[in-house]
Amino acid sequence: MRAVQNQAAALVGMLAAATGSEPRTEETDRGIRVEADLPEPLSPTARTAILTALASAHRYGHARTDENATVWAEIDREAEQ
């Protein structure tokens, strides 16, 4: 489990640096989910940093509402076996 927690901590750090906000984490049955709010406007440098961070996860996505936009990423526990 330690590897999953380390990978999630790295992802949280990368997303925090790229977005300027503190990502939220949630333990799930499958692993760890990380969500971060996206700033407006989103600079090209921030966009690249966010995409690089998301690429380290097993799954990721994007959600947009009238109020905000967020990205999410999931890291699986079973991947470390």
JSON list of N, CA and C in Angstrom, two decimals:
[
{"chain": "A", "resi": 1, "resn": "MET", "atom": "N", "xyz": [0.82, -1.20, 0.00]},
{"chain": "A", "resi": 1, "resn": "MET", "atom": "CA", "xyz": [0.00, 0.00, 0.00]},
{"chain": "A", "resi": 1, "resn": "MET", "atom": "C", "xyz": [0.86, 1.25, 0.00]},
{"chain": "A", "resi": 2, "resn": "ARG", "atom": "N", "xyz": [2.06, 1.15, 0.52]},
{"chain": "A", "resi": 2, "resn": "ARG", "atom": "CA", "xyz": [2.93, 2.31, 0.63]},
{"chain": "A", "resi": 2, "resn": "ARG", "atom": "C", "xyz": [3.22, 2.92, -0.75]},
{"chain": "A", "resi": 3, "resn": "ALA", "atom": "N", "xyz": [3.41, 2.10, -1.77]},
{"chain": "A", "resi": 3, "resn": "ALA", "atom": "CA", "xyz": [3.71, 2.62, -3.11]},
{"chain": "A", "resi": 3, "resn": "ALA", "atom": "C", "xyz": [2.53, 3.43, -3.65]},
{"chain": "A", "resi": 4, "resn": "VAL", "atom": "N", "xyz": [1.31, 2.96, -3.41]},
{"chain": "A", "resi": 4, "resn": "VAL", "atom": "CA", "xyz": [0.12, 3.68, -3.87]},
{"chain": "A", "resi": 4, "resn": "VAL", "atom": "C", "xyz": [0.03, 5.03, -3.17]},
{"chain": "A", "resi": 5, "resn": "GLN", "atom": "N", "xyz": [0.28, 5.04, -1.86]},
{"chain": "A", "resi": 5, "resn": "GLN", "atom": "CA", "xyz": [0.23, 6.30, -1.11]},
{"chain": "A", "resi": 5, "resn": "GLN", "atom": "C", "xyz": [1.32, 7.26, -1.59]},
{"chain": "A", "resi": 6, "resn": "ASN", "atom": "N", "xyz": [2.50, 6.75, -1.88]},
{"chain": "A", "resi": 6, "resn": "ASN", "atom": "CA", "xyz": [3.58, 7.60, -2.39]},
{"chain": "A", "resi": 6, "resn": "ASN", "atom": "C", "xyz": [3.24, 8.17, -3.76]},
{"chain": "A", "resi": 7, "resn": "GLN", "atom": "N", "xyz": [2.65, 7.34, -4.62]},
{"chain": "A", "resi": 7, "resn": "GLN", "atom": "CA", "xyz": [2.26, 7.81, -5.95]},
{"chain": "A", "resi": 7, "resn": "GLN", "atom": "C", "xyz": [1.16, 8.87, -5.83]},
{"chain": "A", "resi": 8, "resn": "ALA", "atom": "N", "xyz": [0.21, 8.66, -4.93]},
{"chain": "A", "resi": 8, "resn": "ALA", "atom": "CA", "xyz": [-0.86, 9.64, -4.73]},
{"chain": "A", "resi": 8, "resn": "ALA", "atom": "C", "xyz": [-0.30, 10.95, -4.18]},
{"chain": "A", "resi": 9, "resn": "ALA", "atom": "N", "xyz": [0.64, 10.86, -3.25]},
{"chain": "A", "resi": 9, "resn": "ALA", "atom": "CA", "xyz": [1.25, 12.07, -2.68]},
{"chain": "A", "resi": 9, "resn": "ALA", "atom": "C", "xyz": [1.99, 12.86, -3.76]},
{"chain": "A", "resi": 10, "resn": "ALA", "atom": "N", "xyz": [2.68, 12.16, -4.64]},
{"chain": "A", "resi": 10, "resn": "ALA", "atom": "CA", "xyz": [3.38, 12.83, -5.74]},
{"chain": "A", "resi": 10, "resn": "ALA", "atom": "C", "xyz": [2.38, 13.51, -6.67]},
{"chain": "A", "resi": 11, "resn": "LEU", "atom": "N", "xyz": [1.29, 12.82, -6.97]},
{"chain": "A", "resi": 11, "resn": "LEU", "atom": "CA", "xyz": [0.25, 13.38, -7.84]},
{"chain": "A", "resi": 11, "resn": "LEU", "atom": "C", "xyz": [-0.37, 14.62, -7.21]},
{"chain": "A", "resi": 12, "resn": "VAL", "atom": "N", "xyz": [-0.65, 14.56, -5.91]},
{"chain": "A", "resi": 12, "resn": "VAL", "atom": "CA", "xyz": [-1.20, 15.71, -5.20]},
{"chain": "A", "resi": 12, "resn": "VAL", "atom": "C", "xyz": [-0.24, 16.89, -5.28]},
{"chain": "A", "resi": 13, "resn": "GLY", "atom": "N", "xyz": [1.04, 16.64, -5.08]},
{"chain": "A", "resi": 13, "resn": "GLY", "atom": "CA", "xyz": [2.03, 17.71, -5.15]},
{"chain": "A", "resi": 13, "resn": "GLY", "atom": "C", "xyz": [2.12, 18.34, -6.53]},
{"chain": "A", "resi": 14, "resn": "MET", "atom": "N", "xyz": [2.11, 17.51, -7.57]},
{"chain": "A", "resi": 14, "resn": "MET", "atom": "CA", "xyz": [2.18, 18.03, -8.93]},
{"chain": "A", "resi": 14, "resn": "MET", "atom": "C", "xyz": [0.94, 18.85, -9.27]},
{"chain": "A", "resi": 15, "resn": "LEU", "atom": "N", "xyz": [-0.24, 18.35, -8.89]},
{"chain": "A", "resi": 15, "resn": "LEU", "atom": "CA", "xyz": [-1.47, 19.09, -9.19]},
{"chain": "A", "resi": 15, "resn": "LEU", "atom": "C", "xyz": [-1.57, 20.37, -8.37]},
{"chain": "A", "resi": 16, "resn": "ALA", "atom": "N", "xyz": [-1.11, 20.34, -7.13]},
{"chain": "A", "resi": 16, "resn": "ALA", "atom": "CA", "xyz": [-1.11, 21.56, -6.31]},
{"chain": "A", "resi": 16, "resn": "ALA", "atom": "C", "xyz": [-0.23, 22.63, -6.94]},
{"chain": "A", "resi": 17, "resn": "ALA", "atom": "N", "xyz": [0.95, 22.23, -7.38]},
{"chain": "A", "resi": 17, "resn": "ALA", "atom": "CA", "xyz": [1.87, 23.18, -8.01]},
{"chain": "A", "resi": 17, "resn": "ALA", "atom": "C", "xyz": [1.30, 23.73, -9.32]},
{"chain": "A", "resi": 18, "resn": "ALA", "atom": "N", "xyz": [0.64, 22.88, -10.08]},
{"chain": "A", "resi": 18, "resn": "ALA", "atom": "CA", "xyz": [0.11, 23.30, -11.39]},
{"chain": "A", "resi": 18, "resn": "ALA", "atom": "C", "xyz": [-1.15, 24.16, -11.27]},
{"chain": "A", "resi": 19, "resn": "THR", "atom": "N", "xyz": [-1.98, 23.89, -10.25]},
{"chain": "A", "resi": 19, "resn": "THR", "atom": "CA", "xyz": [-3.26, 24.59, -10.15]},
{"chain": "A", "resi": 19, "resn": "THR", "atom": "C", "xyz": [-3.27, 25.72, -9.14]},
{"chain": "A", "resi": 20, "resn": "GLY", "atom": "N", "xyz": [-2.35, 25.70, -8.19]},
{"chain": "A", "resi": 20, "resn": "GLY", "atom": "CA", "xyz": [-2.35, 26.71, -7.14]},
{"chain": "A", "resi": 20, "resn": "GLY", "atom": "C", "xyz": [-3.41, 26.46, -6.07]},
{"chain": "A", "resi": 21, "resn": "SER", "atom": "N", "xyz": [-4.02, 25.27, -6.07]},
{"chain": "A", "resi": 21, "resn": "SER", "atom": "CA", "xyz": [-5.01, 24.92, -5.05]},
{"chain": "A", "resi": 21, "resn": "SER", "atom": "C", "xyz": [-4.66, 23.55, -4.47]},
{"chain": "A", "resi": 22, "resn": "GLU", "atom": "N", "xyz": [-5.26, 23.23, -3.34]},
{"chain": "A", "resi": 22, "resn": "GLU", "atom": "CA", "xyz": [-4.99, 21.96, -2.68]},
{"chain": "A", "resi": 22, "resn": "GLU", "atom": "C", "xyz": [-5.94, 20.87, -3.20]},
{"chain": "A", "resi": 23, "resn": "PRO", "atom": "N", "xyz": [-5.40, 19.85, -3.86]},
{"chain": "A", "resi": 23, "resn": "PRO", "atom": "CA", "xyz": [-6.25, 18.75, -4.34]},
{"chain": "A", "resi": 23, "resn": "PRO", "atom": "C", "xyz": [-6.88, 17.99, -3.18]},
{"chain": "A", "resi": 24, "resn": "ARG", "atom": "N", "xyz": [-8.00, 17.35, -3.47]},
{"chain": "A", "resi": 24, "resn": "ARG", "atom": "CA", "xyz": [-8.70, 16.52, -2.50]},
{"chain": "A", "resi": 24, "resn": "ARG", "atom": "C", "xyz": [-8.40, 15.05, -2.80]},
{"chain": "A", "resi": 25, "resn": "THR", "atom": "N", "xyz": [-8.24, 14.24, -1.76]},
{"chain": "A", "resi": 25, "resn": "THR", "atom": "CA", "xyz": [-8.01, 12.80, -1.96]},
{"chain": "A", "resi": 25, "resn": "THR", "atom": "C", "xyz": [-9.10, 12.00, -1.28]},
{"chain": "A", "resi": 26, "resn": "GLU", "atom": "N", "xyz": [-9.35, 10.82, -1.83]},
{"chain": "A", "resi": 26, "resn": "GLU", "atom": "CA", "xyz": [-10.35, 9.92, -1.27]},
{"chain": "A", "resi": 26, "resn": "GLU", "atom": "C", "xyz": [-9.86, 8.49, -1.44]},
{"chain": "A", "resi": 27, "resn": "GLU", "atom": "N", "xyz": [-9.86, 7.75, -0.34]},
{"chain": "A", "resi": 27, "resn": "GLU", "atom": "CA", "xyz": [-9.57, 6.31, -0.39]},
{"chain": "A", "resi": 27, "resn": "GLU", "atom": "C", "xyz": [-10.80, 5.60, -0.94]},
{"chain": "A", "resi": 28, "resn": "THR", "atom": "N", "xyz": [-10.61, 4.71, -1.89]},
{"chain": "A", "resi": 28, "resn": "THR", "atom": "CA", "xyz": [-11.70, 3.91, -2.43]},
{"chain": "A", "resi": 28, "resn": "THR", "atom": "C", "xyz": [-11.36, 2.44, -2.26]},
{"chain": "A", "resi": 29, "resn": "ASP", "atom": "N", "xyz": [-12.30, 1.56, -2.58]},
{"chain": "A", "resi": 29, "resn": "ASP", "atom": "CA", "xyz": [-12.03, 0.12, -2.52]},
{"chain": "A", "resi": 29, "resn": "ASP", "atom": "C", "xyz": [-10.90, -0.25, -3.47]},
{"chain": "A", "resi": 30, "resn": "ARG", "atom": "N", "xyz": [-10.81, 0.47, -4.55]},
{"chain": "A", "resi": 30, "resn": "ARG", "atom": "CA", "xyz": [-9.85, 0.16, -5.60]},
{"chain": "A", "resi": 30, "resn": "ARG", "atom": "C", "xyz": [-8.48, 0.80, -5.40]},
{"chain": "A", "resi": 31, "resn": "GLY", "atom": "N", "xyz": [-8.44, 1.97, -4.73]},
{"chain": "A", "resi": 31, "resn": "GLY", "atom": "CA", "xyz": [-7.18, 2.69, -4.57]},
{"chain": "A", "resi": 31, "resn": "GLY", "atom": "C", "xyz": [-7.39, 4.07, -4.01]},
{"chain": "A", "resi": 32, "resn": "ILE", "atom": "N", "xyz": [-6.79, 5.06, -4.65]},
{"chain": "A", "resi": 32, "resn": "ILE", "atom": "CA", "xyz": [-6.89, 6.45, -4.20]},
{"chain": "A", "resi": 32, "resn": "ILE", "atom": "C", "xyz": [-7.32, 7.32, -5.38]},
{"chain": "A", "resi": 33, "resn": "ARG", "atom": "N", "xyz": [-8.28, 8.21, -5.11]},
{"chain": "A", "resi": 33, "resn": "ARG", "atom": "CA", "xyz": [-8.77, 9.16, -6.11]},
{"chain": "A", "resi": 33, "resn": "ARG", "atom": "C", "xyz": [-8.33, 10.56, -5.68]},
{"chain": "A", "resi": 34, "resn": "VAL", "atom": "N", "xyz": [-7.83, 11.32, -6.64]},
{"chain": "A", "resi": 34, "resn": "VAL", "atom": "CA", "xyz": [-7.36, 12.69, -6.39]},
{"chain": "A", "resi": 34, "resn": "VAL", "atom": "C", "xyz": [-8.16, 13.62, -7.31]},
{"chain": "A", "resi": 35, "resn": "GLU", "atom": "N", "xyz": [-8.70, 14.71, -6.75]},
{"chain": "A", "resi": 35, "resn": "GLU", "atom": "CA", "xyz": [-9.43, 15.70, -7.53]},
{"chain": "A", "resi": 35, "resn": "GLU", "atom": "C", "xyz": [-8.84, 17.08, -7.28]},
{"chain": "A", "resi": 36, "resn": "ALA", "atom": "N", "xyz": [-8.78, 17.90, -8.33]},
{"chain": "A", "resi": 36, "resn": "ALA", "atom": "CA", "xyz": [-8.24, 19.26, -8.20]},
{"chain": "A", "resi": 36, "resn": "ALA", "atom": "C", "xyz": [-9.09, 20.23, -9.02]},
{"chain": "A", "resi": 37, "resn": "ASP", "atom": "N", "xyz": [-9.33, 21.40, -8.44]},
{"chain": "A", "resi": 37, "resn": "ASP", "atom": "CA", "xyz": [-10.02, 22.46, -9.16]},
{"chain": "A", "resi": 37, "resn": "ASP", "atom": "C", "xyz": [-9.05, 23.13, -10.12]},
{"chain": "A", "resi": 38, "resn": "LEU", "atom": "N", "xyz": [-9.54, 23.47, -11.30]},
{"chain": "A", "resi": 38, "resn": "LEU", "atom": "CA", "xyz": [-8.71, 24.13, -12.30]},
{"chain": "A", "resi": 38, "resn": "LEU", "atom": "C", "xyz": [-8.86, 25.65, -12.19]},
{"chain": "A", "resi": 39, "resn": "PRO", "atom": "N", "xyz": [-7.74, 26.36, -12.33]},
{"chain": "A", "resi": 39, "resn": "PRO", "atom": "CA", "xyz": [-7.82, 27.83, -12.28]},
{"chain": "A", "resi": 39, "resn": "PRO", "atom": "C", "xyz": [-8.36, 28.39, -13.59]},
{"chain": "A", "resi": 40, "resn": "GLU", "atom": "N", "xyz": [-8.90, 29.59, -13.50]},
{"chain": "A", "resi": 40, "resn": "GLU", "atom": "CA", "xyz": [-9.32, 30.33, -14.70]},
{"chain": "A", "resi": 40, "resn": "GLU", "atom": "C", "xyz": [-8.54, 31.62, -14.72]},
{"chain": "A", "resi": 41, "resn": "PRO", "atom": "N", "xyz": [-7.86, 31.98, -15.74]},
{"chain": "A", "resi": 41, "resn": "PRO", "atom": "CA", "xyz": [-7.61, 31.18, -16.94]},
{"chain": "A", "resi": 41, "resn": "PRO", "atom": "C", "xyz": [-6.53, 30.14, -16.67]},
{"chain": "A", "resi": 42, "resn": "LEU", "atom": "N", "xyz": [-6.44, 29.16, -17.55]},
{"chain": "A", "resi": 42, "resn": "LEU", "atom": "CA", "xyz": [-5.46, 28.09, -17.45]},
{"chain": "A", "resi": 42, "resn": "LEU", "atom": "C", "xyz": [-4.35, 28.36, -18.47]},
{"chain": "A", "resi": 43, "resn": "SER", "atom": "N", "xyz": [-3.17, 28.64, -17.97]},
{"chain": "A", "resi": 43, "resn": "SER", "atom": "CA", "xyz": [-2.05, 28.95, -18.86]},
{"chain": "A", "resi": 43, "resn": "SER", "atom": "C", "xyz": [-1.57, 27.70, -19.58]},
{"chain": "A", "resi": 44, "resn": "PRO", "atom": "N", "xyz": [-0.89, 27.86, -20.72]},
{"chain": "A", "resi": 44, "resn": "PRO", "atom": "CA", "xyz": [-0.33, 26.70, -21.41]},
{"chain": "A", "resi": 44, "resn": "PRO", "atom": "C", "xyz": [0.65, 25.91, -20.54]},
{"chain": "A", "resi": 45, "resn": "THR", "atom": "N", "xyz": [1.42, 26.60, -19.72]},
{"chain": "A", "resi": 45, "resn": "THR", "atom": "CA", "xyz": [2.38, 25.91, -18.84]},
{"chain": "A", "resi": 45, "resn": "THR", "atom": "C", "xyz": [1.63, 25.07, -17.79]},
{"chain": "A", "resi": 46, "resn": "ALA", "atom": "N", "xyz": [0.59, 25.64, -17.20]},
{"chain": "A", "resi": 46, "resn": "ALA", "atom": "CA", "xyz": [-0.21, 24.90, -16.22]},
{"chain": "A", "resi": 46, "resn": "ALA", "atom": "C", "xyz": [-0.90, 23.72, -16.88]},
{"chain": "A", "resi": 47, "resn": "ARG", "atom": "N", "xyz": [-1.43, 23.91, -18.08]},
{"chain": "A", "resi": 47, "resn": "ARG", "atom": "CA", "xyz": [-2.11, 22.83, -18.80]},
{"chain": "A", "resi": 47, "resn": "ARG", "atom": "C", "xyz": [-1.15, 21.66, -19.03]},
{"chain": "A", "resi": 48, "resn": "THR", "atom": "N", "xyz": [0.06, 21.95, -19.46]},
{"chain": "A", "resi": 48, "resn": "THR", "atom": "CA", "xyz": [1.06, 20.91, -19.69]},
{"chain": "A", "resi": 48, "resn": "THR", "atom": "C", "xyz": [1.41, 20.19, -18.39]},
{"chain": "A", "resi": 49, "resn": "ALA", "atom": "N", "xyz": [1.58, 20.94, -17.30]},
{"chain": "A", "resi": 49, "resn": "ALA", "atom": "CA", "xyz": [1.92, 20.34, -16.01]},
{"chain": "A", "resi": 49, "resn": "ALA", "atom": "C", "xyz": [0.78, 19.44, -15.51]},
{"chain": "A", "resi": 50, "resn": "ILE", "atom": "N", "xyz": [-0.46, 19.87, -15.71]},
{"chain": "A", "resi": 50, "resn": "ILE", "atom": "CA", "xyz": [-1.61, 19.07, -15.28]},
{"chain": "A", "resi": 50, "resn": "ILE", "atom": "C", "xyz": [-1.69, 17.78, -16.09]},
{"chain": "A", "resi": 51, "resn": "LEU", "atom": "N", "xyz": [-1.53, 17.88, -17.39]},
{"chain": "A", "resi": 51, "resn": "LEU", "atom": "CA", "xyz": [-1.58, 16.67, -18.23]},
{"chain": "A", "resi": 51, "resn": "LEU", "atom": "C", "xyz": [-0.45, 15.71, -17.90]},
{"chain": "A", "resi": 52, "resn": "THR", "atom": "N", "xyz": [0.73, 16.23, -17.59]},
{"chain": "A", "resi": 52, "resn": "THR", "atom": "CA", "xyz": [1.85, 15.39, -17.18]},
{"chain": "A", "resi": 52, "resn": "THR", "atom": "C", "xyz": [1.53, 14.67, -15.88]},
{"chain": "A", "resi": 53, "resn": "ALA", "atom": "N", "xyz": [0.94, 15.39, -14.92]},
{"chain": "A", "resi": 53, "resn": "ALA", "atom": "CA", "xyz": [0.57, 14.77, -13.64]},
{"chain": "A", "resi": 53, "resn": "ALA", "atom": "C", "xyz": [-0.48, 13.69, -13.85]},
{"chain": "A", "resi": 54, "resn": "LEU", "atom": "N", "xyz": [-1.50, 13.97, -14.64]},
{"chain": "A", "resi": 54, "resn": "LEU", "atom": "CA", "xyz": [-2.58, 13.01, -14.88]},
{"chain": "A", "resi": 54, "resn": "LEU", "atom": "C", "xyz": [-2.07, 11.74, -15.56]},
{"chain": "A", "resi": 55, "resn": "ALA", "atom": "N", "xyz": [-1.06, 11.88, -16.39]},
{"chain": "A", "resi": 55, "resn": "ALA", "atom": "CA", "xyz": [-0.51, 10.73, -17.12]},
{"chain": "A", "resi": 55, "resn": "ALA", "atom": "C", "xyz": [0.10, 9.69, -16.17]},
{"chain": "A", "resi": 56, "resn": "SER", "atom": "N", "xyz": [0.39, 10.08, -14.93]},
{"chain": "A", "resi": 56, "resn": "SER", "atom": "CA", "xyz": [0.97, 9.13, -13.98]},
{"chain": "A", "resi": 56, "resn": "SER", "atom": "C", "xyz": [-0.08, 8.26, -13.31]},
{"chain": "A", "resi": 57, "resn": "ALA", "atom": "N", "xyz": [-1.37, 8.53, -13.55]},
{"chain": "A", "resi": 57, "resn": "ALA", "atom": "CA", "xyz": [-2.46, 7.77, -12.93]},
{"chain": "A", "resi": 57, "resn": "ALA", "atom": "C", "xyz": [-2.93, 6.64, -13.85]},
{"chain": "A", "resi": 58, "resn": "HIS", "atom": "N", "xyz": [-3.71, 5.73, -13.29]},
{"chain": "A", "resi": 58, "resn": "HIS", "atom": "CA", "xyz": [-4.28, 4.64, -14.08]},
{"chain": "A", "resi": 58, "resn": "HIS", "atom": "C", "xyz": [-5.49, 5.08, -14.89]},
{"chain": "A", "resi": 59, "resn": "ARG", "atom": "N", "xyz": [-6.27, 6.01, -14.32]},
{"chain": "A", "resi": 59, "resn": "ARG", "atom": "CA", "xyz": [-7.42, 6.60, -15.01]},
{"chain": "A", "resi": 59, "resn": "ARG", "atom": "C", "xyz": [-7.48, 8.07, -14.64]},
{"chain": "A", "resi": 60, "resn": "TYR", "atom": "N", "xyz": [-8.00, 8.87, -15.55]},
{"chain": "A", "resi": 60, "resn": "TYR", "atom": "CA", "xyz": [-8.17, 10.30, -15.23]},
{"chain": "A", "resi": 60, "resn": "TYR", "atom": "C", "xyz": [-9.28, 10.87, -16.10]},
{"chain": "A", "resi": 61, "resn": "GLY", "atom": "N", "xyz": [-9.75, 12.04, -15.69]},
{"chain": "A", "resi": 61, "resn": "GLY", "atom": "CA", "xyz": [-10.82, 12.68, -16.44]},
{"chain": "A", "resi": 61, "resn": "GLY", "atom": "C", "xyz": [-10.98, 14.13, -16.05]},
{"chain": "A", "resi": 62, "resn": "HIS", "atom": "N", "xyz": [-12.01, 14.74, -16.61]},
{"chain": "A", "resi": 62, "resn": "HIS", "atom": "CA", "xyz": [-12.25, 16.17, -16.46]},
{"chain": "A", "resi": 62, "resn": "HIS", "atom": "C", "xyz": [-13.75, 16.40, -16.32]},
{"chain": "A", "resi": 63, "resn": "ALA", "atom": "N", "xyz": [-14.13, 17.29, -15.45]},
{"chain": "A", "resi": 63, "resn": "ALA", "atom": "CA", "xyz": [-15.54, 17.63, -15.28]},
{"chain": "A", "resi": 63, "resn": "ALA", "atom": "C", "xyz": [-15.68, 19.14, -15.28]},
{"chain": "A", "resi": 64, "resn": "ARG", "atom": "N", "xyz": [-16.72, 19.65, -15.95]},
{"chain": "A", "resi": 64, "resn": "ARG", "atom": "CA", "xyz": [-16.95, 21.10, -16.01]},
{"chain": "A", "resi": 64, "resn": "ARG", "atom": "C", "xyz": [-18.41, 21.37, -15.69]},
{"chain": "A", "resi": 65, "resn": "THR", "atom": "N", "xyz": [-18.63, 22.38, -14.84]},
{"chain": "A", "resi": 65, "resn": "THR", "atom": "CA", "xyz": [-19.97, 22.88, -14.55]},
{"chain": "A", "resi": 65, "resn": "THR", "atom": "C", "xyz": [-19.98, 24.37, -14.85]},
{"chain": "A", "resi": 66, "resn": "ASP", "atom": "N", "xyz": [-21.11, 25.02, -14.63]},
{"chain": "A", "resi": 66, "resn": "ASP", "atom": "CA", "xyz": [-21.17, 26.46, -14.82]},
{"chain": "A", "resi": 66, "resn": "ASP", "atom": "C", "xyz": [-20.27, 27.19, -13.82]},
{"chain": "A", "resi": 67, "resn": "GLU", "atom": "N", "xyz": [-20.06, 26.59, -12.65]},
{"chain": "A", "resi": 67, "resn": "GLU", "atom": "CA", "xyz": [-19.29, 27.23, -11.58]},
{"chain": "A", "resi": 67, "resn": "GLU", "atom": "C", "xyz": [-17.79, 26.97, -11.64]},
{"chain": "A", "resi": 68, "resn": "ASN", "atom": "N", "xyz": [-17.38, 25.76, -12.04]},
{"chain": "A", "resi": 68, "resn": "ASN", "atom": "CA", "xyz": [-15.95, 25.44, -12.03]},
{"chain": "A", "resi": 68, "resn": "ASN", "atom": "C", "xyz": [-15.62, 24.26, -12.93]},
{"chain": "A", "resi": 69, "resn": "ALA", "atom": "N", "xyz": [-14.34, 23.97, -13.00]},
{"chain": "A", "resi": 69, "resn": "ALA", "atom": "CA", "xyz": [-13.84, 22.81, -13.73]},
{"chain": "A", "resi": 69, "resn": "ALA", "atom": "C", "xyz": [-12.87, 22.08, -12.82]},
{"chain": "A", "resi": 70, "resn": "THR", "atom": "N", "xyz": [-12.91, 20.76, -12.88]},
{"chain": "A", "resi": 70, "resn": "THR", "atom": "CA", "xyz": [-12.01, 19.94, -12.08]},
{"chain": "A", "resi": 70, "resn": "THR", "atom": "C", "xyz": [-11.42, 18.83, -12.94]},
{"chain": "A", "resi": 71, "resn": "VAL", "atom": "N", "xyz": [-10.29, 18.32, -12.48]},
{"chain": "A", "resi": 71, "resn": "VAL", "atom": "CA", "xyz": [-9.71, 17.10, -13.05]},
{"chain": "A", "resi": 71, "resn": "VAL", "atom": "C", "xyz": [-9.67, 16.07, -11.93]},
{"chain": "A", "resi": 72, "resn": "TRP", "atom": "N", "xyz": [-9.71, 14.80, -12.29]},
{"chain": "A", "resi": 72, "resn": "TRP", "atom": "CA", "xyz": [-9.61, 13.73, -11.32]},
{"chain": "A", "resi": 72, "resn": "TRP", "atom": "C", "xyz": [-8.68, 12.66, -11.87]},
{"chain": "A", "resi": 73, "resn": "ALA", "atom": "N", "xyz": [-8.08, 11.92, -10.95]},
{"chain": "A", "resi": 73, "resn": "ALA", "atom": "CA", "xyz": [-7.18, 10.82, -11.32]},
{"chain": "A", "resi": 73, "resn": "ALA", "atom": "C", "xyz": [-7.31, 9.73, -10.28]},
{"chain": "A", "resi": 74, "resn": "GLU", "atom": "N", "xyz": [-7.19, 8.48, -10.72]},
{"chain": "A", "resi": 74, "resn": "GLU", "atom": "CA", "xyz": [-7.27, 7.35, -9.82]},
{"chain": "A", "resi": 74, "resn": "GLU", "atom": "C", "xyz": [-6.04, 6.48, -9.95]},
{"chain": "A", "resi": 75, "resn": "ILE", "atom": "N", "xyz": [-5.55, 6.05, -8.79]},
{"chain": "A", "resi": 75, "resn": "ILE", "atom": "CA", "xyz": [-4.39, 5.16, -8.73]},
{"chain": "A", "resi": 75, "resn": "ILE", "atom": "C", "xyz": [-4.87, 3.85, -8.10]},
{"chain": "A", "resi": 76, "resn": "ASP", "atom": "N", "xyz": [-4.65, 2.75, -8.81]},
{"chain": "A", "resi": 76, "resn": "ASP", "atom": "CA", "xyz": [-5.12, 1.46, -8.35]},
{"chain": "A", "resi": 76, "resn": "ASP", "atom": "C", "xyz": [-4.18, 0.82, -7.34]},
{"chain": "A", "resi": 77, "resn": "ARG", "atom": "N", "xyz": [-4.77, 0.19, -6.34]},
{"chain": "A", "resi": 77, "resn": "ARG", "atom": "CA", "xyz": [-4.02, -0.56, -5.33]},
{"chain": "A", "resi": 77, "resn": "ARG", "atom": "C", "xyz": [-3.42, -1.83, -5.93]},
{"chain": "A", "resi": 78, "resn": "GLU", "atom": "N", "xyz": [-4.14, -2.53, -6.78]},
{"chain": "A", "resi": 78, "resn": "GLU", "atom": "CA", "xyz": [-3.71, -3.81, -7.31]},
{"chain": "A", "resi": 78, "resn": "GLU", "atom": "C", "xyz": [-2.48, -3.69, -8.21]},
{"chain": "A", "resi": 79, "resn": "ALA", "atom": "N", "xyz": [-2.17, -2.54, -8.69]},
{"chain": "A", "resi": 79, "resn": "ALA", "atom": "CA", "xyz": [-1.03, -2.35, -9.59]},
{"chain": "A", "resi": 79, "resn": "ALA", "atom": "C", "xyz": [0.30, -2.62, -8.89]},
{"chain": "A", "resi": 80, "resn": "GLU", "atom": "N", "xyz": [0.33, -2.55, -7.55]},
{"chain": "A", "resi": 80, "resn": "GLU", "atom": "CA", "xyz": [1.60, -2.77, -6.86]},
{"chain": "A", "resi": 80, "resn": "GLU", "atom": "C", "xyz": [1.87, -4.22, -6.52]},
{"chain": "A", "resi": 81, "resn": "GLN", "atom": "N", "xyz": [0.95, -5.12, -6.85]},
{"chain": "A", "resi": 81, "resn": "GLN", "atom": "CA", "xyz": [1.15, -6.53, -6.54]},
{"chain": "A", "resi": 81, "resn": "GLN", "atom": "C", "xyz": [1.99, -7.21, -7.57]}
]
